[in-house]
PDB file of C-alpha atoms in Angstrom:
ATOM      1  CA  MET A 137      12.465 -17.987  12.316  1.00 49.00           C
ATOM      2  CA  THR A 138      10.234 -15.994  11.049  1.00 61.00           C
ATOM      3  CA  GLU A 139       8.760 -17.099   7.837  1.00 75.00           C
ATOM      4  CA  THR A 140       9.334 -16.332   4.598  1.00 94.00           C
ATOM      5  CA  VAL A 141       6.315 -16.479   1.472  1.00 96.00           C
ATOM      6  CA  GLU A 142       8.891 -17.256  -0.467  1.00 95.00           C
ATOM      7  CA  ARG A 143       9.955 -20.295   2.847  1.00 96.00           C
ATOM      8  CA  LEU A 144       6.287 -20.921   2.739  1.00 97.00           C
ATOM      9  CA  ALA A 145       5.717 -21.279  -1.383  1.00 97.00           C
ATOM     10  CA  ALA A 146       8.348 -24.019  -1.033  1.00 97.00           C
ATOM     11  CA  ARG A 147       6.721 -26.105   1.716  1.00 97.00           C
ATOM     12  CA  LEU A 148       3.143 -25.700  -0.376  1.00 98.00           C
ATOM     13  CA  ARG A 149       4.666 -27.087  -2.935  1.00 98.00           C
ATOM     14  CA  ASP A 150       6.539 -29.852  -1.396  1.00 98.00           C
ATOM     15  CA  PHE A 151       3.624 -30.626   0.374  1.00 98.00           C
ATOM     16  CA  ALA A 152       1.434 -30.892  -3.314  1.00 98.00           C
ATOM     17  CA  ARG A 153       4.606 -32.681  -4.666  1.00 98.00           C
ATOM     18  CA  GLU A 154       5.343 -35.105  -1.718  1.00 98.00           C
ATOM     19  CA  ARG A 155       0.924 -36.076  -2.492  1.00 98.00           C
ATOM     20  CA  ASP A 156       0.984 -35.713  -6.554  1.00 98.00           C
ATOM     21  CA  TRP A 157      -1.639 -32.729  -5.920  1.00 97.00           C
ATOM     22  CA  GLU A 158       0.676 -30.790  -8.367  1.00 97.00           C
ATOM     23  CA  GLN A 159      -1.080 -32.167 -11.079  1.00 97.00           C
ATOM     24  CA  PHE A 160      -4.841 -29.829  -9.308  1.00 98.00           C
ATOM     25  CA  HIS A 161      -3.009 -27.295  -8.536  1.00 98.00           C
ATOM     26  CA  THR A 162      -3.875 -25.608 -12.452  1.00 98.00           C
ATOM     27  CA  PRO A 163      -4.398 -21.773 -11.971  1.00 98.00           C
ATOM     28  CA  LYS A 164      -7.835 -22.337 -12.425  1.00 98.00           C
ATOM     29  CA  ASN A 165      -8.314 -24.572  -9.410  1.00 98.00           C
ATOM     30  CA  LEU A 166      -6.490 -22.883  -7.171  1.00 98.00           C
ATOM     31  CA  ALA A 167      -8.127 -19.373  -7.819  1.00 98.00           C
ATOM     32  CA  MET A 168     -11.646 -21.556  -7.347  1.00 98.00           C
ATOM     33  CA  ALA A 169     -10.150 -23.006  -3.891  1.00 98.00           C
ATOM     34  CA  LEU A 170      -9.092 -18.997  -3.077  1.00 98.00           C
ATOM     35  CA  ALA A 171     -12.782 -18.072  -3.221  1.00 98.00           C
ATOM     36  CA  GLY A 172     -14.419 -20.931  -1.550  1.00 98.00           C
ATOM     37  CA  GLU A 173     -11.577 -19.955   1.332  1.00 98.00           C
ATOM     38  CA  VAL A 174     -12.393 -16.028   0.941  1.00 98.00           C
ATOM     39  CA  GLY A 175     -16.412 -17.385   1.223  1.00 98.00           C
ATOM     40  CA  GLU A 176     -16.201 -19.238   4.486  1.00 98.00           C
ATOM     41  CA  LEU A 177     -13.788 -16.620   6.035  1.00 98.00           C
ATOM     42  CA  VAL A 178     -16.408 -13.834   4.919  1.00 98.00           C
ATOM     43  CA  ALA A 179     -19.014 -16.340   6.678  1.00 98.00           C
ATOM     44  CA  GLU A 180     -17.347 -15.753   9.983  1.00 98.00           C
ATOM     45  CA  PHE A 181     -18.726 -12.996   9.685  1.00 98.00           C
ATOM     46  CA  GLN A 182     -22.071 -12.490   8.104  1.00 97.00           C
ATOM     47  CA  TRP A 183     -23.845 -11.591  10.776  1.00 97.00           C
ATOM     48  CA  LEU A 184     -22.607  -9.995  13.318  1.00 97.00           C
ATOM     49  CA  THR A 185     -21.871  -6.279  13.833  1.00 97.00           C
ATOM     50  CA  PRO A 186     -18.802  -4.215  13.206  1.00 97.00           C
ATOM     51  CA  GLY A 187     -18.398  -3.779  17.179  1.00 97.00           C
ATOM     52  CA  GLU A 188     -18.977  -7.615  16.870  1.00 97.00           C
ATOM     53  CA  SER A 189     -17.072  -8.135  14.469  1.00 98.00           C
ATOM     54  CA  ALA A 190     -14.104  -6.098  15.732  1.00 97.00           C
ATOM     55  CA  SER A 191     -13.708  -8.293  18.996  1.00 97.00           C
ATOM     56  CA  LEU A 192     -14.205 -12.026  18.184  1.00 98.00           C
ATOM     57  CA  ASP A 193     -14.422 -13.667  21.129  1.00 96.00           C
ATOM     58  CA  ASP A 194     -11.667 -17.382  21.660  1.00 98.00           C
ATOM     59  CA  GLU A 195     -14.067 -19.551  19.404  1.00 97.00           C
ATOM     60  CA  THR A 196     -14.760 -17.152  16.478  1.00 97.00           C
ATOM     61  CA  LEU A 197     -10.926 -15.954  16.410  1.00 98.00           C
ATOM     62  CA  ALA A 198     -10.214 -19.486  16.128  1.00 98.00           C
ATOM     63  CA  ARG A 199     -12.384 -20.169  12.534  1.00 98.00           C
ATOM     64  CA  VAL A 200     -10.707 -17.064  11.385  1.00 98.00           C
ATOM     65  CA  ARG A 201      -7.621 -17.894  11.656  1.00 98.00           C
ATOM     66  CA  SER A 202      -8.586 -21.407  10.285  1.00 98.00           C
ATOM     67  CA  GLU A 203      -9.867 -19.470   7.334  1.00 98.00           C
ATOM     68  CA  LEU A 204      -7.268 -16.904   7.191  1.00 98.00           C
ATOM     69  CA  ALA A 205      -4.381 -19.787   6.803  1.00 98.00           C
ATOM     70  CA  ASP A 206      -6.489 -20.905   4.193  1.00 98.00           C
ATOM     71  CA  VAL A 207      -6.693 -17.736   2.055  1.00 98.00           C
ATOM     72  CA  THR A 208      -2.914 -17.150   2.659  1.00 98.00           C
ATOM     73  CA  ASN A 209      -2.039 -20.944   1.288  1.00 98.00           C
ATOM     74  CA  TYR A 210      -3.812 -20.899  -1.621  1.00 98.00           C
ATOM     75  CA  LEU A 211      -2.596 -16.972  -2.785  1.00 98.00           C
ATOM     76  CA  VAL A 212       0.577 -17.781  -1.695  1.00 98.00           C
ATOM     77  CA  ARG A 213       0.092 -21.325  -4.138  1.00 98.00           C
ATOM     78  CA  LEU A 214      -1.488 -19.564  -6.932  1.00 98.00           C
ATOM     79  CA  ALA A 215       1.495 -16.658  -7.095  1.00 97.00           C
ATOM     80  CA  ASP A 216       4.137 -19.830  -6.789  1.00 97.00           C
ATOM     81  CA  VAL A 217       2.366 -21.386  -9.806  1.00 98.00           C
ATOM     82  CA  LEU A 218       2.026 -18.369 -11.644  1.00 98.00           C
ATOM     83  CA  GLY A 219       5.542 -17.128 -10.683  1.00 97.00           C
ATOM     84  CA  VAL A 220       4.398 -14.186  -9.366  1.00 97.00           C
ATOM     85  CA  ASP A 221       6.849 -12.601  -6.441  1.00 95.00           C
ATOM     86  CA  VAL A 222       3.491 -11.999  -4.557  1.00 95.00           C
ATOM     87  CA  LEU A 223       5.432  -9.165  -2.302  1.00 95.00           C
ATOM     88  CA  ALA A 224       7.110  -7.565  -5.481  1.00 95.00           C
ATOM     89  CA  ALA A 225       3.022  -7.307  -6.872  1.00 96.00           C
ATOM     90  CA  ALA A 226       1.214  -6.063  -3.316  1.00 96.00           C
ATOM     91  CA  ASN A 227       3.497  -3.498  -3.228  1.00 96.00           C
ATOM     92  CA  ALA A 228       3.090  -2.196  -6.569  1.00 96.00           C
ATOM     93  CA  LYS A 229       0.168  -1.961  -6.214  1.00 96.00           C
ATOM     94  CA  LEU A 230       0.077  -0.586  -2.729  1.00 97.00           C
ATOM     95  CA  ASP A 231       2.568   2.271  -4.400  1.00 96.00           C
ATOM     96  CA  GLU A 232      -0.111   2.457  -7.658  1.00 94.00           C
ATOM     97  CA  ASN A 233      -2.722   3.193  -5.105  1.00 94.00           C
ATOM     98  CA  GLY A 234      -0.668   6.002  -3.112  1.00 94.00           C
ATOM     99  CA  ARG A 235      -0.469   7.765  -6.684  1.00 92.00           C
ATOM    100  CA  ARG A 236      -4.716   7.016  -6.916  1.00 93.00           C
ATOM    101  CA  TYR A 237      -5.661   7.853  -3.659  1.00 94.00           C
ATOM    102  CA  ASP A 238      -3.677  11.251  -2.587  1.00 92.00           C
ATOM    103  CA  ALA A 239      -3.480  11.086   1.416  1.00 94.00           C
ATOM    104  CA  ASP A 240      -5.213  15.292   1.797  1.00 93.00           C
ATOM    105  CA  LEU A 241      -7.949  14.127  -0.937  1.00 91.00           C
ATOM    106  CA  TYR A 242      -8.706  11.262  -0.455  1.00 94.00           C
ATOM    107  CA  ARG A 243      -8.469  11.344   3.603  1.00 94.00           C
ATOM    108  CA  GLY A 244     -12.143  10.092   5.533  1.00 95.00           C
ATOM    109  CA  SER A 245     -13.230   8.801   2.680  1.00 94.00           C
ATOM    110  CA  ALA A 246     -14.624   6.209   1.315  1.00 93.00           C
ATOM    111  CA  ARG A 247     -14.960   7.909  -2.546  1.00 93.00           C
ATOM    112  CA  LYS A 248     -13.532   4.968  -5.732  1.00 92.00           C
ATOM    113  CA  ALA A 249     -10.521   7.225  -7.711  1.00 89.00           C
ATOM    114  CA  PRO A 250     -10.507   7.283 -11.242  1.00 86.00           C
ATOM    115  CA  PRO A 251      -8.282   5.409 -12.950  1.00 83.00           C
ATOM    116  CA  LEU A 252      -4.620   6.040 -13.531  1.00 79.00           C
ATOM    117  CA  PRO A 253      -3.475   7.293 -16.628  1.00 80.00           C
ATOM    118  CA  PRO A 254      -1.987   5.080 -19.382  1.00 76.00           C
TER     119      PRO A 254
END
């Protein structure tokens, strides 16, 4: 079965409810937990060279996979608690970035685009 964001959100909701953790799953707490997990993910790459980071050994890849799962779970849980469709938000942001970063103007460039006019 292909997992959907909605199904994952429901599983996470049930997981929290079964443990009476909903009281702790405030947006603030979930955002802080998400930031902590992102920090743990970043720590896996902290002292690697660019080349090493692109070809992880099996042990490191397993740890990275676990941290990515934690980040994903907290992100999906936060979005669910806030009533945000995370895929719709991501697609809207990608559309906005497509308007900000014209491929012909920004190809191969890391420079930041100015904000879009209101």
